[in-house]
mmCIF file of C-alpha atoms in Angstrom:
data_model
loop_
_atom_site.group_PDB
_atom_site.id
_atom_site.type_symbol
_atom_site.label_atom_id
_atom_site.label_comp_id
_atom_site.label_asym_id
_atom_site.label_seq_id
_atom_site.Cartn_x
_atom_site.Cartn_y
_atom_site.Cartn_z
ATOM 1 C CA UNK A 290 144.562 95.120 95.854
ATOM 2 C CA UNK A 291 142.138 93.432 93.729
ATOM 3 C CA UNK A 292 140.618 94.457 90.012
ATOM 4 C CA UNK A 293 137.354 94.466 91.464
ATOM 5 C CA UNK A 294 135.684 93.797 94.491
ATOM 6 C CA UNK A 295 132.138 94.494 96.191
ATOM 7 C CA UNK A 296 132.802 95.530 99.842
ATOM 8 C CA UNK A 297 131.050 95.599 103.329
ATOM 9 C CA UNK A 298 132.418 97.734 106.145
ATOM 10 C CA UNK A 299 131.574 99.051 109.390
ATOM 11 C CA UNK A 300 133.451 101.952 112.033
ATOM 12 C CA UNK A 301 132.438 105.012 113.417
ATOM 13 C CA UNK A 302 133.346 108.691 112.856
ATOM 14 C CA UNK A 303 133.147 112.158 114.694
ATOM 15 C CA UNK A 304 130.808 114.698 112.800
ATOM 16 C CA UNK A 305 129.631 117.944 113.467
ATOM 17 C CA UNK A 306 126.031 119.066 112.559
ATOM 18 C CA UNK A 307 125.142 122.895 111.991
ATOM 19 C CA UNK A 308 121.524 123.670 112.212
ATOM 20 C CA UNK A 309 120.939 126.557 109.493
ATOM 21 C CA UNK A 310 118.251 129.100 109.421
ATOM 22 C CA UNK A 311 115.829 128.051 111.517
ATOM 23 C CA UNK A 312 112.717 129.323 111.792
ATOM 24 C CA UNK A 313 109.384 129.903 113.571
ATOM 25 C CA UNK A 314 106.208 131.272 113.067
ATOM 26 C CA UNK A 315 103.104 130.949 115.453
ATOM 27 C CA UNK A 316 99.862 132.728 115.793
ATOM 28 C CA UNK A 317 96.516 132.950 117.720
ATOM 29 C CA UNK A 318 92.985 133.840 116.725
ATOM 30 C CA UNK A 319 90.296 133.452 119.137
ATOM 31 C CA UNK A 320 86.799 134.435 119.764
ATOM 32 C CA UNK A 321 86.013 136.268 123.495
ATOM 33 C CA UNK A 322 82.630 135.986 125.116
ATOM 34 C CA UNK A 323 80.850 136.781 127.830
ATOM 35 C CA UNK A 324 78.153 134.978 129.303
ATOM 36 C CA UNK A 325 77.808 132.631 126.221
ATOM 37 C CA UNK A 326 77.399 136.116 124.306
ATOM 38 C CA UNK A 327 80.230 136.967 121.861
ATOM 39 C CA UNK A 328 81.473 140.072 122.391
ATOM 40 C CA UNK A 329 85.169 140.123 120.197
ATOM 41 C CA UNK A 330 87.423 138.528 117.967
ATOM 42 C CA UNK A 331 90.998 138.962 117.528
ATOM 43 C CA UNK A 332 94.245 137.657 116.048
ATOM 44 C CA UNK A 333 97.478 138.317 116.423
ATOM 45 C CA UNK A 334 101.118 136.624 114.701
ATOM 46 C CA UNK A 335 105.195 137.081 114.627
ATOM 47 C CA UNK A 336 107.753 134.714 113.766
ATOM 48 C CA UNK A 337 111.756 134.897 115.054
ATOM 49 C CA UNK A 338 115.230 133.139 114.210
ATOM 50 C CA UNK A 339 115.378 130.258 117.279
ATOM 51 C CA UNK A 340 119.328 130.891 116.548
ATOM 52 C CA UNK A 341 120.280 126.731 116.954
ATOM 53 C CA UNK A 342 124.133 126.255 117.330
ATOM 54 C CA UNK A 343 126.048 123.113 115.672
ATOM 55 C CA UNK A 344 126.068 119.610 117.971
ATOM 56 C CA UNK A 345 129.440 117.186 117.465
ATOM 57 C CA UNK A 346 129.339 113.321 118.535
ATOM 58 C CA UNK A 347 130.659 110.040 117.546
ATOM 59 C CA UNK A 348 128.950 107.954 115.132
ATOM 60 C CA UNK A 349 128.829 104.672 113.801
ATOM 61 C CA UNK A 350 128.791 103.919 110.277
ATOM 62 C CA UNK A 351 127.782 100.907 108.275
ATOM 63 C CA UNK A 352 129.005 101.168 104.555
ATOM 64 C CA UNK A 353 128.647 98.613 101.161
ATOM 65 C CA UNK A 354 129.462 99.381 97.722
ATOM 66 C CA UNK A 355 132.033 97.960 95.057
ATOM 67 C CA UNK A 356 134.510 99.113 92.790
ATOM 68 C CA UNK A 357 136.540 98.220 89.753
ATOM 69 C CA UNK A 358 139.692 99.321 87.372
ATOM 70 C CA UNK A 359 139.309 100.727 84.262
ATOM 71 C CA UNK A 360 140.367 98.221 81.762
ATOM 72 C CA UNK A 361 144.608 98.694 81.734
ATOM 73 C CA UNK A 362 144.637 101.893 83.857
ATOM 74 C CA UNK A 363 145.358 102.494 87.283
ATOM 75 C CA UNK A 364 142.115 104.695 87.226
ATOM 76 C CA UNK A 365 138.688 102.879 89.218
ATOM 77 C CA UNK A 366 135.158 103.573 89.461
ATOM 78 C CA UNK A 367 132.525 102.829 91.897
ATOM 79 C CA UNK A 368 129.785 103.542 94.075
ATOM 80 C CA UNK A 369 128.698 102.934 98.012
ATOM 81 C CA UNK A 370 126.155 103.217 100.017
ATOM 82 C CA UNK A 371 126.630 104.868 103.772
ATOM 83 C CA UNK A 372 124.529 104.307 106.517
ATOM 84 C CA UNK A 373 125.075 106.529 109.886
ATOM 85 C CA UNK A 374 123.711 106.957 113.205
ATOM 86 C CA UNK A 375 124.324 110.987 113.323
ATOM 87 C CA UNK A 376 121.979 111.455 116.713
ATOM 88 C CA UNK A 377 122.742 115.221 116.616
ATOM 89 C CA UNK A 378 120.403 117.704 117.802
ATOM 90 C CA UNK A 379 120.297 121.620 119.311
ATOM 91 C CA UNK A 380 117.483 123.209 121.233
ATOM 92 C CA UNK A 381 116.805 126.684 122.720
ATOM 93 C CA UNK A 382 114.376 127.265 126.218
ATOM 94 C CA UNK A 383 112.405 129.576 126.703
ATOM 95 C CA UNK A 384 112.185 130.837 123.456
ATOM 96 C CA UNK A 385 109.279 134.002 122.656
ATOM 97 C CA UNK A 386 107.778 134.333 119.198
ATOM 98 C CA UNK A 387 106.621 138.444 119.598
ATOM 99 C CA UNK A 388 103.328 138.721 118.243
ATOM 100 C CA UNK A 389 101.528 141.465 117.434
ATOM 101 C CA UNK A 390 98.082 142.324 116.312
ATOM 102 C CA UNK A 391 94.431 143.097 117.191
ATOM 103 C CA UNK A 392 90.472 142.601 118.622
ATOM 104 C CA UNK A 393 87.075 143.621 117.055
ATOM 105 C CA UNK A 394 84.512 144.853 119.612
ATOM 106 C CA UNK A 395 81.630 143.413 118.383
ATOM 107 C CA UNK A 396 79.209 145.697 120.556
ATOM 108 C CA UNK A 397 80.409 149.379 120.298
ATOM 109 C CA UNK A 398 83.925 150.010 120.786
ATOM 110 C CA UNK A 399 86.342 149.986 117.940
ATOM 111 C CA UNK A 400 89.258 147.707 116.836
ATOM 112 C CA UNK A 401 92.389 148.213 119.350
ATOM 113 C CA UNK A 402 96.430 146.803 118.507
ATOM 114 C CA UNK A 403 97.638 144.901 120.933
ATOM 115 C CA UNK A 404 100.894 142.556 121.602
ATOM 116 C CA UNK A 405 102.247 139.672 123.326
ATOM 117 C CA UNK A 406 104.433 136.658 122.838
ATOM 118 C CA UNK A 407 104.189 133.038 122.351
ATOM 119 C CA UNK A 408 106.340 131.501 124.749
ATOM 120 C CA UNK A 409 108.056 127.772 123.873
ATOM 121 C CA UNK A 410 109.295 126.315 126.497
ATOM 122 C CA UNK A 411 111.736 124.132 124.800
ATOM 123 C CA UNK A 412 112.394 124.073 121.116
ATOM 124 C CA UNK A 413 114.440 121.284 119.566
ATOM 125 C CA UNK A 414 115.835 120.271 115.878
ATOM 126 C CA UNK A 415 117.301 116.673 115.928
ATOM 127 C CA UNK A 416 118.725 114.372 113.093
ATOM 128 C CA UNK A 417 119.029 111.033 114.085
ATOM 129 C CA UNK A 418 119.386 108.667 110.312
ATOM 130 C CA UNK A 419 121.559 109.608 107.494
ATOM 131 C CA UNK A 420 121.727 107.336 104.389
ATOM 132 C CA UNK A 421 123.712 108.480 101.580
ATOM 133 C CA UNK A 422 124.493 107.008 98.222
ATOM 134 C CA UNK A 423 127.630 108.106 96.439
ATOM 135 C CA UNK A 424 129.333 107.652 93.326
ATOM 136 C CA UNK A 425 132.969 108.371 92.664
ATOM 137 C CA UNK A 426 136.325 107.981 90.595
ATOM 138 C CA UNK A 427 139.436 106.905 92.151
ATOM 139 C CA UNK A 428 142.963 106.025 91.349
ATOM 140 C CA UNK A 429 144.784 102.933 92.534
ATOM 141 C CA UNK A 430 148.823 102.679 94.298
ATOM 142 C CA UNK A 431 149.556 99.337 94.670
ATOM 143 C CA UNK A 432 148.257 98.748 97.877
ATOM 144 C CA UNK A 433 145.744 101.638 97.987
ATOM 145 C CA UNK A 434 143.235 104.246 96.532
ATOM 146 C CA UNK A 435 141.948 107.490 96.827
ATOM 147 C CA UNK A 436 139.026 108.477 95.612
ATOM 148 C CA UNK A 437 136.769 111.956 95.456
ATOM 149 C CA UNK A 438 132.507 111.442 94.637
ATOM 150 C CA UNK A 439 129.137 113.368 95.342
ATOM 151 C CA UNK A 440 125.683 111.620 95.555
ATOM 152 C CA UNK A 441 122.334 111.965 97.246
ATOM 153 C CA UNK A 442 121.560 111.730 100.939
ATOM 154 C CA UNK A 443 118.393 111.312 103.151
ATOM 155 C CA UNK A 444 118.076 111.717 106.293
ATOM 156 C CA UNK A 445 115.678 111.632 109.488
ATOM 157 C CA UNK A 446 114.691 114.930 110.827
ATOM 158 C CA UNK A 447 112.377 115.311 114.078
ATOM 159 C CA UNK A 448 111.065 118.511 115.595
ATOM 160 C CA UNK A 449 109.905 119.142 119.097
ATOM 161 C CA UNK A 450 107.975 122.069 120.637
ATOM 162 C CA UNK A 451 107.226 121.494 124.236
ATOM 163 C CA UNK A 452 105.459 123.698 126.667
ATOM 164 C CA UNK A 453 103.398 125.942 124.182
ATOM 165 C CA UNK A 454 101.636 128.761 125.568
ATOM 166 C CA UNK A 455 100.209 132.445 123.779
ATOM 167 C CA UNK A 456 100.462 135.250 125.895
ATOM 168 C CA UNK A 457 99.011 138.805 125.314
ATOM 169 C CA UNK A 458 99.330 142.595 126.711
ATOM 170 C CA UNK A 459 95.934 143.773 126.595
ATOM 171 C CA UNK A 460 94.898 146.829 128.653
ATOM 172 C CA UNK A 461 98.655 146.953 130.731
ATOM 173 C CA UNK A 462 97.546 143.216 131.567
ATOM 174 C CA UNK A 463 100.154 139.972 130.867
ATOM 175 C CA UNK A 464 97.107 137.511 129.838
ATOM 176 C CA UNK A 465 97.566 133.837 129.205
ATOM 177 C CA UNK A 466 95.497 133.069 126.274
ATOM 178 C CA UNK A 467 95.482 130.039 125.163
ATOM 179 C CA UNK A 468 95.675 128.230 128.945
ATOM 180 C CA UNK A 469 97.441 124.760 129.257
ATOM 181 C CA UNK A 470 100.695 124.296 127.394
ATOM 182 C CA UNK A 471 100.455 122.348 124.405
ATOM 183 C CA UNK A 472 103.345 120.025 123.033
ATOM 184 C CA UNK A 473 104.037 119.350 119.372
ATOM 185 C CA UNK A 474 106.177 116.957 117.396
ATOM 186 C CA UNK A 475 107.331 115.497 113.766
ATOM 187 C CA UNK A 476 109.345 113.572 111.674
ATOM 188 C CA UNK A 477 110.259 113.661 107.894
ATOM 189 C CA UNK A 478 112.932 112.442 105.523
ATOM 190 C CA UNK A 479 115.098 115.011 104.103
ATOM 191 C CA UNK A 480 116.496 114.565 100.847
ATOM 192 C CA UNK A 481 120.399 116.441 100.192
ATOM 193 C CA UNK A 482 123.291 115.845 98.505
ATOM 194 C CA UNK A 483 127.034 114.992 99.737
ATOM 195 C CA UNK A 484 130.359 114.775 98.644
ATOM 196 C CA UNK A 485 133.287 112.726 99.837
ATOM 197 C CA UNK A 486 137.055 112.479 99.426
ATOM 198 C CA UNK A 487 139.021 109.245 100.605
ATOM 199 C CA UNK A 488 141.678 106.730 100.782
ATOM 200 C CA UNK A 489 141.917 102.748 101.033
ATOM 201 C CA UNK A 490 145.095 100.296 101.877
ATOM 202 C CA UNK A 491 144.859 97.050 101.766
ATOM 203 C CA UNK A 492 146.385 95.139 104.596
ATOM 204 C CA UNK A 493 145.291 91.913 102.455
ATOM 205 C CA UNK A 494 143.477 91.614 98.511
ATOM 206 C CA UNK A 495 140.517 90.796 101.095
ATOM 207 C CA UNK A 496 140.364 93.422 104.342
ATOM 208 C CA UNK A 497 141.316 97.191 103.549
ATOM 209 C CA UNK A 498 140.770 100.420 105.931
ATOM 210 C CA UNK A 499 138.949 103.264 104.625
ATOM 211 C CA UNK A 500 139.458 106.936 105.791
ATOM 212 C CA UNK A 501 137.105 109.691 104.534
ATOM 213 C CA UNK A 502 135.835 112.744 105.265
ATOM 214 C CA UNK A 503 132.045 113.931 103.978
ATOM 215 C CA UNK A 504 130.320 117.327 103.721
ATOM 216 C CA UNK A 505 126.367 116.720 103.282
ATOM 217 C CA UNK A 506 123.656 119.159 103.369
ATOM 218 C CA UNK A 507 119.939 118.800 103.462
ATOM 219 C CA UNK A 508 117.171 120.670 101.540
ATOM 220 C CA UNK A 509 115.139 122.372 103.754
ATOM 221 C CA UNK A 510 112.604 120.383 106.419
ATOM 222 C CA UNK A 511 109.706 122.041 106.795
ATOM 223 C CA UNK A 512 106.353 121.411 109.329
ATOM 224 C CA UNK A 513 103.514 123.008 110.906
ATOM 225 C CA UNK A 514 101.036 122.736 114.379
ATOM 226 C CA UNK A 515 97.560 123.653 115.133
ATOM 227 C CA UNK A 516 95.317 123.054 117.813
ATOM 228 C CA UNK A 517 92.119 124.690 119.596
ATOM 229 C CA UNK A 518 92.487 126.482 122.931
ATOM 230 C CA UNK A 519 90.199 127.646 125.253
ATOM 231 C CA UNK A 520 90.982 129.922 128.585
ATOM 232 C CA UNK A 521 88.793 132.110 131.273
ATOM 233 C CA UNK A 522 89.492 135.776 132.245
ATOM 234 C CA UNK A 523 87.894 137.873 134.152
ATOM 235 C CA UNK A 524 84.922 136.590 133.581
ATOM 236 C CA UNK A 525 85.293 136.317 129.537
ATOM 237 C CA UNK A 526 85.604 133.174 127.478
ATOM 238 C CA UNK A 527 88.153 133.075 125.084
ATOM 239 C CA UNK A 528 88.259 130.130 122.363
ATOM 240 C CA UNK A 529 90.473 129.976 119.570
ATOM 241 C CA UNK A 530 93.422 128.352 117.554
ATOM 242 C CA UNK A 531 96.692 128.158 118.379
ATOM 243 C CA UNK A 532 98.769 127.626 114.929
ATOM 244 C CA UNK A 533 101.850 128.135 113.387
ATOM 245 C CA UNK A 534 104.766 126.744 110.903
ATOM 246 C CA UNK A 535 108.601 125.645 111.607
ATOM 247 C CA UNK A 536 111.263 125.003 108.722
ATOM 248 C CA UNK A 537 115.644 125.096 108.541
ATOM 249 C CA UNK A 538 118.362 123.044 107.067
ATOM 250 C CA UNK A 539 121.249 121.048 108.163
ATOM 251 C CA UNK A 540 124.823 120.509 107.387
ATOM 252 C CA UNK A 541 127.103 118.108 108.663
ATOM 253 C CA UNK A 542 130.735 116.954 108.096
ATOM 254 C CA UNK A 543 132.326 113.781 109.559
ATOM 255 C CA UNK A 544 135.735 112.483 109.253
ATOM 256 C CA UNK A 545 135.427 108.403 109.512
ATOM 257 C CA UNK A 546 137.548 105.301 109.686
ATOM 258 C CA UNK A 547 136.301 101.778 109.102
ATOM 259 C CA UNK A 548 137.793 98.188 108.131
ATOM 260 C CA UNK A 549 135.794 96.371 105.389
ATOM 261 C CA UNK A 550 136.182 92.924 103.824
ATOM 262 C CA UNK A 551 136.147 92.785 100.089
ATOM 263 C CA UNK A 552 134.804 90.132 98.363
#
């Protein structure tokens, strides 16, 4: 193997992504009238744990970085940069946010509790990018090294919430507030950290094979939805906002194998 090298490689690997504690808040406040007349307001809120499992796949990886001995020692040090295409996601259907609160008479009767849900019809957490940079020490056996480093990641996080709808039990009565469904969706880099352990052997001082295995973790994504409803009952009017907030982590760990040409 050579003294020092920069290196491109490419392969795949099989990870596993865990999505950790998720969660969801939503909440509705509306004005009711009657005839163009107002005649209450209310609000009402809840949040719950969507309870996302873990999602494994293959992935391909792209890496480049370089290396080189310590001057008369067998020890190294170097760096490399890891691109994957992770395309892991979980979802839940049907999922109900209980909500719970109240509405203001505005004419003569006083404020009454009431309850409900907000019902998503399909909730879904997916990472698709993960770039990581990562640092590390090694030690060299003739023909191979292993190595052990920890750097930085970011990585591409998209949320979906399909199928939106608020729902309240007012007066014994299963009442769709906020009408239509509504659909919601973002994307945002996560920063996080990983750390790897590994081993090279050179077949030639040019081409090598790298095996690894990576445990990286995100900081926590975060996002938030809004938008105005409007819905008829019973001859009232009811016209309002719709809002709410979304955040979780991830963690994933991937055992890879790719053949890169030094140079």
């Amino acid at each position: 193997m050579p003294f020092e090298a920069l290196f491109l490689g490419v392969g795949g690997g099989f990870g596993s992504t865990s999505f950790n504690d998720p969660y969801l808040y939503a909440q509705g406040v509306s004005e009711i009238s009657q005839g163009g007349v107002p005649v209450a307001v209310g609000a009402a809120g809840g949040s719950t744990d969507p309870g996302f499992g873990s999602d494994g796949r293959l992935a391909p990886i792209v890496q480049f970085g370089g290396f080189r001995h310590f001057d008369g020692s067998d020890w190294l040090w170097g760096a490399k940069f890891t691109y994957g295409y992770l395309d892991a996601s979980s979802s839940v259907a049907n999922l109900p946010v209980p909500q719970s609160g109240g509405y203001e008479n505005l004419t003569d009767d006083p404020s009454t509790s009431f309850g409900g849900n907000v019902v998503v019809h399909s909730y879904e957490t997916r990472i698709t990018h993960q770039i990581s940079f990562v640092p590390f020490i090694g030690r060299s056996y003739e023909k191979m090294f292993v190595y052990a480093g920890a750097g930085p990641t970011v990585s591409r996080v998209e949320s979906n919430l399909d199928g939106v709808i608020g729902f309240a039990e007012i007066n014994g009565q299963h009442v769709d507030v906020t009408g239509a469904p509504s659909n919601f969706s973002s994307e945002e880099w996560v920063f996080g950290g990983a750390v790897t352990v590994g081993l090279t052997y050179f077949f030639t001082p040019q081409w090598f094979v790298d095996v690894n295995y990576t445990y990286a973790r995100t900081a926590d994504y975060s996002g938030s939805f809004s938008t105005p409803f409007s819905s008829s009952t019973d001859g009232y009017d009811d016209v309002g906002i719709l809002s709410g907030n979304y955040s979780g982590s991830l963690t994933t760990q991937a055992v890879a194998i790719s053949i890169n040409r030094a140079f």
